[in-house]
Short mmCIF file of N, CA and C and ligand atoms in Angstrom, two decimals:
data_model
loop_
_atom_site.label_atom_id
_atom_site.label_comp_id
_atom_site.label_asym_id
_atom_site.label_seq_id
_atom_site.Cartn_x
_atom_site.Cartn_y
_atom_site.Cartn_z
N MET R 1 38.01 104.18 43.22
CA MET R 1 36.65 103.71 43.43
C MET R 1 36.24 103.99 44.86
N ALA R 2 34.97 104.11 45.03
CA ALA R 2 34.45 104.40 46.36
C ALA R 2 33.09 103.76 46.55
N LEU R 3 32.82 103.40 47.78
CA LEU R 3 31.50 102.85 48.07
C LEU R 3 30.48 103.96 48.11
N ARG R 4 29.29 103.69 47.63
CA ARG R 4 28.20 104.66 47.72
C ARG R 4 27.14 104.07 48.64
N GLU R 5 26.38 104.96 49.25
CA GLU R 5 25.34 104.51 50.16
C GLU R 5 24.13 104.03 49.37
N ILE R 6 23.60 102.88 49.76
CA ILE R 6 22.41 102.32 49.09
C ILE R 6 21.15 102.99 49.63
N VAL R 7 20.33 103.48 48.71
CA VAL R 7 19.05 104.07 49.07
C VAL R 7 18.07 102.93 49.35
N VAL R 8 17.34 103.00 50.45
CA VAL R 8 16.41 101.91 50.76
C VAL R 8 14.95 102.33 50.61
N ASP R 9 14.12 101.30 50.44
CA ASP R 9 12.69 101.48 50.22
C ASP R 9 12.09 102.40 51.27
N GLY R 10 11.27 103.33 50.81
CA GLY R 10 10.71 104.36 51.70
C GLY R 10 11.22 105.72 51.25
N ASP R 11 12.40 105.73 50.63
CA ASP R 11 12.93 106.97 50.05
C ASP R 11 12.23 107.22 48.72
N PRO R 12 11.58 108.39 48.58
CA PRO R 12 10.79 108.66 47.36
C PRO R 12 11.60 108.63 46.06
N ILE R 13 12.92 108.78 46.13
CA ILE R 13 13.72 108.79 44.89
C ILE R 13 13.58 107.45 44.15
N LEU R 14 13.40 106.36 44.89
CA LEU R 14 13.28 105.03 44.27
C LEU R 14 12.04 104.90 43.39
N ARG R 15 11.10 105.82 43.56
CA ARG R 15 9.85 105.78 42.80
C ARG R 15 9.88 106.71 41.59
N LYS R 16 10.98 107.42 41.41
CA LYS R 16 11.08 108.37 40.28
C LYS R 16 11.63 107.69 39.04
N LYS R 17 11.31 108.30 37.89
CA LYS R 17 11.78 107.79 36.62
C LYS R 17 13.17 108.38 36.34
N SER R 18 14.10 107.52 35.97
CA SER R 18 15.46 107.99 35.68
C SER R 18 15.54 108.58 34.28
N ARG R 19 16.44 109.53 34.11
CA ARG R 19 16.63 110.21 32.82
C ARG R 19 17.75 109.57 32.01
N PRO R 20 17.68 109.69 30.68
CA PRO R 20 18.74 109.13 29.84
C PRO R 20 20.09 109.78 30.13
N VAL R 21 21.15 109.00 29.89
CA VAL R 21 22.52 109.51 29.98
C VAL R 21 22.85 110.18 28.66
N GLU R 22 23.42 111.37 28.73
CA GLU R 22 23.81 112.08 27.50
C GLU R 22 25.32 112.22 27.37
N LYS R 23 25.99 112.31 28.52
CA LYS R 23 27.46 112.49 28.49
C LYS R 23 28.17 111.22 28.94
N PHE R 24 29.02 110.72 28.04
CA PHE R 24 29.79 109.51 28.36
C PHE R 24 31.20 109.95 28.75
N ASP R 25 31.29 110.52 29.93
CA ASP R 25 32.55 111.15 30.35
C ASP R 25 33.13 110.46 31.59
N GLU R 26 34.19 111.05 32.10
CA GLU R 26 34.90 110.52 33.26
C GLU R 26 33.96 110.38 34.48
N ARG R 27 33.05 111.33 34.60
CA ARG R 27 32.10 111.31 35.71
C ARG R 27 31.24 110.04 35.66
N LEU R 28 30.82 109.67 34.46
CA LEU R 28 30.03 108.46 34.27
C LEU R 28 30.86 107.22 34.65
N HIS R 29 32.12 107.23 34.21
CA HIS R 29 32.99 106.08 34.48
C HIS R 29 33.22 105.89 35.98
N ILE R 30 33.37 107.00 36.69
CA ILE R 30 33.55 106.93 38.15
C ILE R 30 32.29 106.36 38.79
N LEU R 31 31.14 106.85 38.33
CA LEU R 31 29.87 106.36 38.86
C LEU R 31 29.74 104.84 38.64
N LEU R 32 30.04 104.40 37.42
CA LEU R 32 29.94 102.97 37.09
C LEU R 32 30.87 102.13 37.97
N ASP R 33 32.09 102.60 38.17
CA ASP R 33 33.04 101.88 39.02
C ASP R 33 32.56 101.83 40.47
N ASP R 34 32.03 102.95 40.93
CA ASP R 34 31.52 103.00 42.31
C ASP R 34 30.31 102.08 42.48
N MET R 35 29.44 102.07 41.48
CA MET R 35 28.26 101.19 41.55
C MET R 35 28.69 99.72 41.65
N ALA R 36 29.67 99.34 40.82
CA ALA R 36 30.14 97.95 40.84
C ALA R 36 30.73 97.62 42.20
N GLU R 37 31.56 98.52 42.73
CA GLU R 37 32.18 98.25 44.04
C GLU R 37 31.12 98.10 45.12
N THR R 38 30.10 98.94 45.06
CA THR R 38 29.02 98.90 46.04
C THR R 38 28.23 97.59 45.90
N MET R 39 28.02 97.18 44.65
CA MET R 39 27.29 95.93 44.39
C MET R 39 28.06 94.71 44.90
N TYR R 40 29.39 94.73 44.70
CA TYR R 40 30.21 93.57 45.07
C TYR R 40 30.46 93.48 46.58
N LEU R 41 30.17 94.55 47.32
CA LEU R 41 30.43 94.56 48.76
C LEU R 41 29.75 93.37 49.42
N ASP R 42 30.51 92.59 50.16
CA ASP R 42 30.00 91.40 50.86
C ASP R 42 29.39 90.38 49.90
N ASN R 43 29.68 90.50 48.60
CA ASN R 43 29.13 89.58 47.60
C ASN R 43 27.61 89.49 47.63
N ARG R 44 26.98 90.56 47.99
CA ARG R 44 25.53 90.50 48.15
C ARG R 44 24.77 90.70 46.85
N GLY R 45 25.34 91.56 45.98
CA GLY R 45 24.54 92.00 44.84
C GLY R 45 24.90 91.33 43.54
N ILE R 46 23.89 91.12 42.70
CA ILE R 46 24.14 90.65 41.34
C ILE R 46 23.73 91.73 40.34
N GLY R 47 23.20 92.83 40.85
CA GLY R 47 22.82 93.94 39.99
C GLY R 47 22.58 95.18 40.82
N ILE R 48 22.80 96.34 40.19
CA ILE R 48 22.55 97.61 40.90
C ILE R 48 22.22 98.68 39.86
N ALA R 49 21.21 99.47 40.17
CA ALA R 49 20.82 100.57 39.29
C ALA R 49 21.28 101.89 39.91
N ALA R 50 21.54 102.88 39.05
CA ALA R 50 22.08 104.16 39.53
C ALA R 50 21.17 104.80 40.58
N VAL R 51 19.86 104.65 40.42
CA VAL R 51 18.93 105.26 41.38
C VAL R 51 19.15 104.69 42.78
N GLN R 52 19.68 103.47 42.86
CA GLN R 52 19.91 102.86 44.17
C GLN R 52 21.07 103.50 44.92
N VAL R 53 21.87 104.30 44.20
CA VAL R 53 22.87 105.11 44.89
C VAL R 53 22.52 106.60 44.75
N GLY R 54 21.25 106.86 44.43
CA GLY R 54 20.74 108.23 44.46
C GLY R 54 20.91 109.03 43.18
N ILE R 55 21.25 108.35 42.08
CA ILE R 55 21.47 109.05 40.81
C ILE R 55 20.36 108.65 39.82
N LEU R 56 19.55 109.62 39.41
CA LEU R 56 18.41 109.32 38.54
C LEU R 56 18.80 109.31 37.06
N ARG R 57 19.65 108.36 36.72
CA ARG R 57 20.07 108.19 35.32
C ARG R 57 19.83 106.74 34.91
N ARG R 58 19.59 106.55 33.60
CA ARG R 58 19.25 105.21 33.10
C ARG R 58 20.53 104.35 32.94
N ILE R 59 20.97 103.83 34.07
CA ILE R 59 22.21 103.06 34.15
C ILE R 59 22.01 101.89 35.11
N PHE R 60 22.47 100.71 34.73
CA PHE R 60 22.61 99.65 35.72
C PHE R 60 23.78 98.75 35.37
N VAL R 61 24.25 98.04 36.40
CA VAL R 61 25.38 97.13 36.27
C VAL R 61 24.91 95.77 36.78
N VAL R 62 25.22 94.70 36.05
CA VAL R 62 24.88 93.37 36.54
C VAL R 62 26.11 92.46 36.46
N ASP R 63 26.15 91.50 37.38
CA ASP R 63 27.15 90.44 37.33
C ASP R 63 26.56 89.26 38.10
N ILE R 64 26.06 88.29 37.36
CA ILE R 64 25.43 87.16 38.05
C ILE R 64 26.44 86.05 38.32
N GLY R 65 27.72 86.34 38.03
CA GLY R 65 28.76 85.35 38.32
C GLY R 65 28.91 84.30 37.23
N ASP R 66 28.42 84.59 36.04
CA ASP R 66 28.59 83.63 34.93
C ASP R 66 29.70 84.11 33.99
N GLU R 67 29.77 83.50 32.82
CA GLU R 67 30.88 83.80 31.90
C GLU R 67 30.84 85.23 31.34
N HIS R 68 29.70 85.91 31.46
CA HIS R 68 29.62 87.29 30.98
C HIS R 68 30.41 88.26 31.86
N GLY R 69 30.57 87.89 33.13
CA GLY R 69 31.21 88.81 34.07
C GLY R 69 30.34 90.04 34.28
N LYS R 70 31.00 91.17 34.51
CA LYS R 70 30.25 92.41 34.77
C LYS R 70 29.79 93.03 33.44
N ILE R 71 28.52 93.40 33.38
CA ILE R 71 28.01 94.09 32.18
C ILE R 71 27.39 95.41 32.60
N GLU R 72 27.77 96.47 31.91
CA GLU R 72 27.23 97.81 32.18
C GLU R 72 26.20 98.16 31.12
N PHE R 73 25.02 98.58 31.54
CA PHE R 73 23.94 98.96 30.62
C PHE R 73 23.62 100.44 30.82
N ILE R 74 23.71 101.18 29.73
CA ILE R 74 23.36 102.60 29.78
C ILE R 74 22.29 102.86 28.73
N ASN R 75 21.24 103.56 29.13
CA ASN R 75 20.07 103.82 28.28
C ASN R 75 19.52 102.53 27.67
N PRO R 76 19.32 101.49 28.50
CA PRO R 76 18.89 100.19 27.97
C PRO R 76 17.44 100.18 27.50
N GLU R 77 17.19 99.27 26.59
CA GLU R 77 15.83 99.07 26.10
C GLU R 77 15.62 97.56 25.89
N ILE R 78 14.69 96.99 26.65
CA ILE R 78 14.33 95.58 26.47
C ILE R 78 13.28 95.57 25.37
N TYR R 79 13.60 94.98 24.22
CA TYR R 79 12.67 95.09 23.10
C TYR R 79 12.04 93.75 22.70
N GLU R 80 12.43 92.67 23.38
CA GLU R 80 11.77 91.39 23.13
C GLU R 80 11.69 90.61 24.42
N ARG R 81 10.53 90.05 24.68
CA ARG R 81 10.34 89.23 25.89
C ARG R 81 9.66 87.95 25.47
N GLU R 82 10.14 86.82 26.00
CA GLU R 82 9.60 85.52 25.62
C GLU R 82 9.40 84.65 26.85
N GLY R 83 8.26 84.00 26.94
CA GLY R 83 8.01 83.06 28.03
C GLY R 83 7.79 83.75 29.36
N ALA R 84 7.59 82.95 30.38
CA ALA R 84 7.40 83.48 31.73
C ALA R 84 7.82 82.42 32.74
N ALA R 85 8.45 82.86 33.80
CA ALA R 85 8.87 81.93 34.85
C ALA R 85 8.87 82.65 36.18
N LEU R 86 8.61 81.91 37.24
CA LEU R 86 8.64 82.48 38.59
C LEU R 86 10.02 82.23 39.19
N GLY R 87 10.60 83.26 39.77
CA GLY R 87 11.90 83.10 40.43
C GLY R 87 11.97 83.94 41.68
N MET R 88 12.79 83.49 42.63
CA MET R 88 12.97 84.22 43.89
C MET R 88 13.86 85.43 43.67
N GLU R 89 13.45 86.58 44.18
CA GLU R 89 14.25 87.80 44.05
C GLU R 89 14.42 88.49 45.39
N GLY R 90 15.46 89.29 45.43
CA GLY R 90 15.69 90.18 46.55
C GLY R 90 16.21 91.48 45.98
N CYS R 91 16.40 92.48 46.82
CA CYS R 91 16.85 93.77 46.31
C CYS R 91 17.68 94.47 47.39
N LEU R 92 18.81 95.04 46.98
CA LEU R 92 19.66 95.76 47.93
C LEU R 92 18.90 96.89 48.61
N SER R 93 17.87 97.42 47.92
CA SER R 93 17.09 98.54 48.46
C SER R 93 15.91 98.07 49.32
N CYS R 94 15.70 96.76 49.40
CA CYS R 94 14.60 96.22 50.22
C CYS R 94 15.18 95.18 51.17
N PRO R 95 16.02 95.61 52.11
CA PRO R 95 16.72 94.65 52.97
C PRO R 95 15.73 93.77 53.74
N GLY R 96 16.08 92.48 53.82
CA GLY R 96 15.26 91.55 54.60
C GLY R 96 14.03 91.04 53.88
N LYS R 97 13.85 91.44 52.62
CA LYS R 97 12.67 90.97 51.89
C LYS R 97 13.08 90.14 50.69
N SER R 98 12.28 89.12 50.41
CA SER R 98 12.48 88.36 49.18
C SER R 98 11.13 87.78 48.79
N GLY R 99 11.02 87.34 47.56
CA GLY R 99 9.76 86.78 47.13
C GLY R 99 9.81 86.37 45.68
N TYR R 100 8.78 85.66 45.25
CA TYR R 100 8.71 85.16 43.87
C TYR R 100 8.09 86.20 42.95
N VAL R 101 8.76 86.41 41.81
CA VAL R 101 8.27 87.36 40.81
C VAL R 101 8.23 86.64 39.46
N GLU R 102 7.21 86.96 38.67
CA GLU R 102 7.15 86.39 37.33
C GLU R 102 7.90 87.30 36.36
N ARG R 103 8.81 86.70 35.62
CA ARG R 103 9.63 87.43 34.63
C ARG R 103 9.67 86.64 33.34
N PRO R 104 10.06 87.31 32.24
CA PRO R 104 10.24 86.56 30.99
C PRO R 104 11.40 85.56 31.12
N GLU R 105 11.31 84.47 30.35
CA GLU R 105 12.40 83.48 30.36
C GLU R 105 13.57 83.95 29.52
N LYS R 106 13.22 84.70 28.48
CA LYS R 106 14.27 85.13 27.55
C LYS R 106 13.96 86.56 27.09
N ILE R 107 14.99 87.36 26.98
CA ILE R 107 14.80 88.75 26.51
C ILE R 107 15.88 89.12 25.49
N ARG R 108 15.59 90.16 24.75
CA ARG R 108 16.65 90.82 23.97
C ARG R 108 16.69 92.26 24.42
N VAL R 109 17.89 92.75 24.63
CA VAL R 109 18.06 94.11 25.15
C VAL R 109 19.15 94.81 24.36
N ARG R 110 18.94 96.11 24.11
CA ARG R 110 20.04 96.88 23.56
C ARG R 110 20.32 98.03 24.50
N ALA R 111 21.59 98.42 24.52
CA ALA R 111 22.02 99.45 25.47
C ALA R 111 23.33 100.03 24.98
N GLN R 112 23.75 101.11 25.63
CA GLN R 112 25.07 101.68 25.33
C GLN R 112 26.06 101.26 26.41
N ASP R 113 27.32 101.14 26.01
CA ASP R 113 28.36 100.85 27.00
C ASP R 113 28.91 102.18 27.54
N ARG R 114 29.96 102.10 28.38
CA ARG R 114 30.45 103.32 29.04
C ARG R 114 31.04 104.35 28.08
N ASN R 115 31.32 103.91 26.85
CA ASN R 115 31.83 104.86 25.85
C ASN R 115 30.76 105.32 24.86
N GLY R 116 29.52 104.87 25.09
CA GLY R 116 28.43 105.32 24.24
C GLY R 116 28.17 104.41 23.05
N GLU R 117 28.94 103.31 22.94
CA GLU R 117 28.74 102.36 21.83
C GLU R 117 27.53 101.48 22.12
N TRP R 118 26.67 101.34 21.10
CA TRP R 118 25.48 100.48 21.27
C TRP R 118 25.88 99.01 21.16
N PHE R 119 25.25 98.18 21.98
CA PHE R 119 25.40 96.73 21.84
C PHE R 119 24.03 96.09 22.03
N ASP R 120 23.96 94.87 21.62
CA ASP R 120 22.70 94.15 21.61
C ASP R 120 22.98 92.78 22.19
N MET R 121 22.15 92.31 23.07
CA MET R 121 22.37 90.95 23.58
C MET R 121 21.09 90.23 23.92
N GLU R 122 21.22 88.89 23.93
CA GLU R 122 20.12 88.04 24.31
C GLU R 122 20.47 87.53 25.70
N ALA R 123 19.47 87.42 26.56
CA ALA R 123 19.72 86.89 27.90
C ALA R 123 18.58 85.97 28.29
N ASP R 124 18.91 84.92 29.05
CA ASP R 124 17.84 84.07 29.58
C ASP R 124 18.16 83.72 31.03
N GLY R 125 17.24 83.00 31.66
CA GLY R 125 17.44 82.56 33.04
C GLY R 125 17.69 83.72 33.99
N LEU R 126 18.62 83.49 34.91
CA LEU R 126 18.90 84.48 35.96
C LEU R 126 19.35 85.83 35.39
N LEU R 127 20.12 85.78 34.30
CA LEU R 127 20.60 87.05 33.72
C LEU R 127 19.41 87.88 33.20
N ALA R 128 18.44 87.23 32.57
CA ALA R 128 17.25 87.93 32.08
C ALA R 128 16.46 88.52 33.25
N VAL R 129 16.33 87.73 34.31
CA VAL R 129 15.60 88.18 35.51
C VAL R 129 16.27 89.43 36.08
N CYS R 130 17.60 89.34 36.18
CA CYS R 130 18.36 90.44 36.78
C CYS R 130 18.23 91.72 35.93
N ILE R 131 18.33 91.58 34.62
CA ILE R 131 18.21 92.74 33.73
C ILE R 131 16.81 93.36 33.84
N CYS R 132 15.78 92.52 33.89
CA CYS R 132 14.40 93.02 34.03
C CYS R 132 14.21 93.74 35.37
N HIS R 133 14.77 93.16 36.43
CA HIS R 133 14.68 93.75 37.77
C HIS R 133 15.33 95.13 37.79
N GLU R 134 16.54 95.21 37.22
CA GLU R 134 17.26 96.50 37.20
C GLU R 134 16.56 97.50 36.30
N ASN R 135 16.07 97.03 35.17
CA ASN R 135 15.39 97.92 34.23
C ASN R 135 14.14 98.54 34.89
N ASP R 136 13.46 97.76 35.72
CA ASP R 136 12.31 98.29 36.46
C ASP R 136 12.71 99.45 37.36
N HIS R 137 13.90 99.34 37.99
CA HIS R 137 14.36 100.42 38.86
C HIS R 137 14.40 101.76 38.11
N LEU R 138 14.72 101.71 36.81
CA LEU R 138 14.85 102.94 36.03
C LEU R 138 13.50 103.64 35.85
N ASP R 139 12.42 102.88 36.05
CA ASP R 139 11.07 103.44 35.94
C ASP R 139 10.37 103.53 37.29
N GLY R 140 11.14 103.43 38.36
CA GLY R 140 10.57 103.61 39.70
C GLY R 140 9.79 102.41 40.21
N VAL R 141 10.03 101.24 39.61
CA VAL R 141 9.31 100.03 40.00
C VAL R 141 10.22 99.12 40.83
N LEU R 142 9.70 98.61 41.94
CA LEU R 142 10.46 97.69 42.79
C LEU R 142 9.87 96.28 42.68
N PHE R 143 10.71 95.26 42.95
CA PHE R 143 10.22 93.88 42.81
C PHE R 143 9.06 93.59 43.75
N ILE R 144 9.01 94.30 44.88
CA ILE R 144 7.92 94.06 45.84
C ILE R 144 6.56 94.48 45.27
N ASP R 145 6.57 95.29 44.20
CA ASP R 145 5.30 95.66 43.54
C ASP R 145 4.74 94.49 42.74
N LYS R 146 5.62 93.59 42.32
CA LYS R 146 5.23 92.52 41.40
C LYS R 146 5.24 91.15 42.04
N VAL R 147 5.67 91.11 43.28
CA VAL R 147 5.92 89.83 43.94
C VAL R 147 4.62 89.07 44.20
N VAL R 148 4.71 87.76 44.11
CA VAL R 148 3.55 86.91 44.38
C VAL R 148 3.31 86.85 45.88
N GLU R 149 4.40 86.68 46.64
CA GLU R 149 4.30 86.66 48.09
C GLU R 149 5.63 87.13 48.69
N VAL R 150 5.57 88.16 49.52
CA VAL R 150 6.80 88.67 50.15
C VAL R 150 7.11 87.86 51.40
N GLU R 151 8.39 87.51 51.52
CA GLU R 151 8.81 86.83 52.75
C GLU R 151 9.65 87.82 53.56
N GLU R 152 9.23 88.04 54.78
CA GLU R 152 9.98 88.91 55.68
C GLU R 152 10.95 88.05 56.48
N GLU R 153 12.21 88.46 56.49
CA GLU R 153 13.19 87.70 57.26
C GLU R 153 13.18 88.17 58.70
N GLU R 154 13.60 87.26 59.59
CA GLU R 154 13.75 87.63 60.99
C GLU R 154 14.84 88.69 61.11
N GLU R 155 14.70 89.55 62.09
CA GLU R 155 15.70 90.59 62.35
C GLU R 155 17.08 89.96 62.51
N GLY R 156 18.05 90.51 61.81
CA GLY R 156 19.42 90.03 61.96
C GLY R 156 19.78 88.84 61.08
N GLU R 157 18.77 88.22 60.50
CA GLU R 157 19.05 87.07 59.65
C GLU R 157 19.54 87.56 58.30
N ASN R 158 20.59 86.95 57.84
CA ASN R 158 21.11 87.37 56.53
C ASN R 158 21.72 86.16 55.83
N ASP R 159 21.02 85.70 54.82
CA ASP R 159 21.48 84.53 54.09
C ASP R 159 22.47 84.95 53.02
N PRO R 160 23.75 84.62 53.20
CA PRO R 160 24.77 85.08 52.25
C PRO R 160 24.61 84.45 50.86
N GLU R 161 23.83 83.36 50.78
CA GLU R 161 23.65 82.69 49.50
C GLU R 161 22.61 83.39 48.63
N GLU R 162 21.85 84.25 49.27
CA GLU R 162 20.75 84.85 48.55
C GLU R 162 21.20 86.10 47.79
N ALA R 163 21.02 86.07 46.48
CA ALA R 163 21.47 87.19 45.67
C ALA R 163 20.45 88.32 45.71
N GLU R 164 20.96 89.52 45.77
CA GLU R 164 20.08 90.67 45.77
C GLU R 164 20.50 91.63 44.69
N SER R 165 19.53 92.33 44.17
CA SER R 165 19.83 93.28 43.13
C SER R 165 18.90 94.46 43.24
ZN1 ZN Z 201 16.70 95.99 43.14
#
């Protein structure tokens, strides 16, 4: 496994639409492992999309620290959304920024795993928020586009309790 460099806001790649994954090979597995390692660095991230390490493929990894552990989503599709709630978000690609975003309370999503097998799951609360946030990355959308109010942190301030994805 290896750390990958996080692409930050201002880089035009973050605004591009990611393409579907077609090959479920060793290369994909290495990418997934690297993404997870990069996400877990300093315990900062609860989710990471491939575009955030410069790869325009429809892939993201989430781990909100609950009983699900790490979940890998490839070619995901959120096909049901229910309710709405405001929650605080941050993003590894938008350092120093956080703000409230409205997201569904509950979603259903289907996706492929690293071997190409389809799975289907229901998610609510923080996990639903995280999946929606990452899914937006695949379409070039950042949380700051949807935020109610952006909070800029003071230079050098870094709240380790604040989850970013
Ligand atoms: Zn993000």
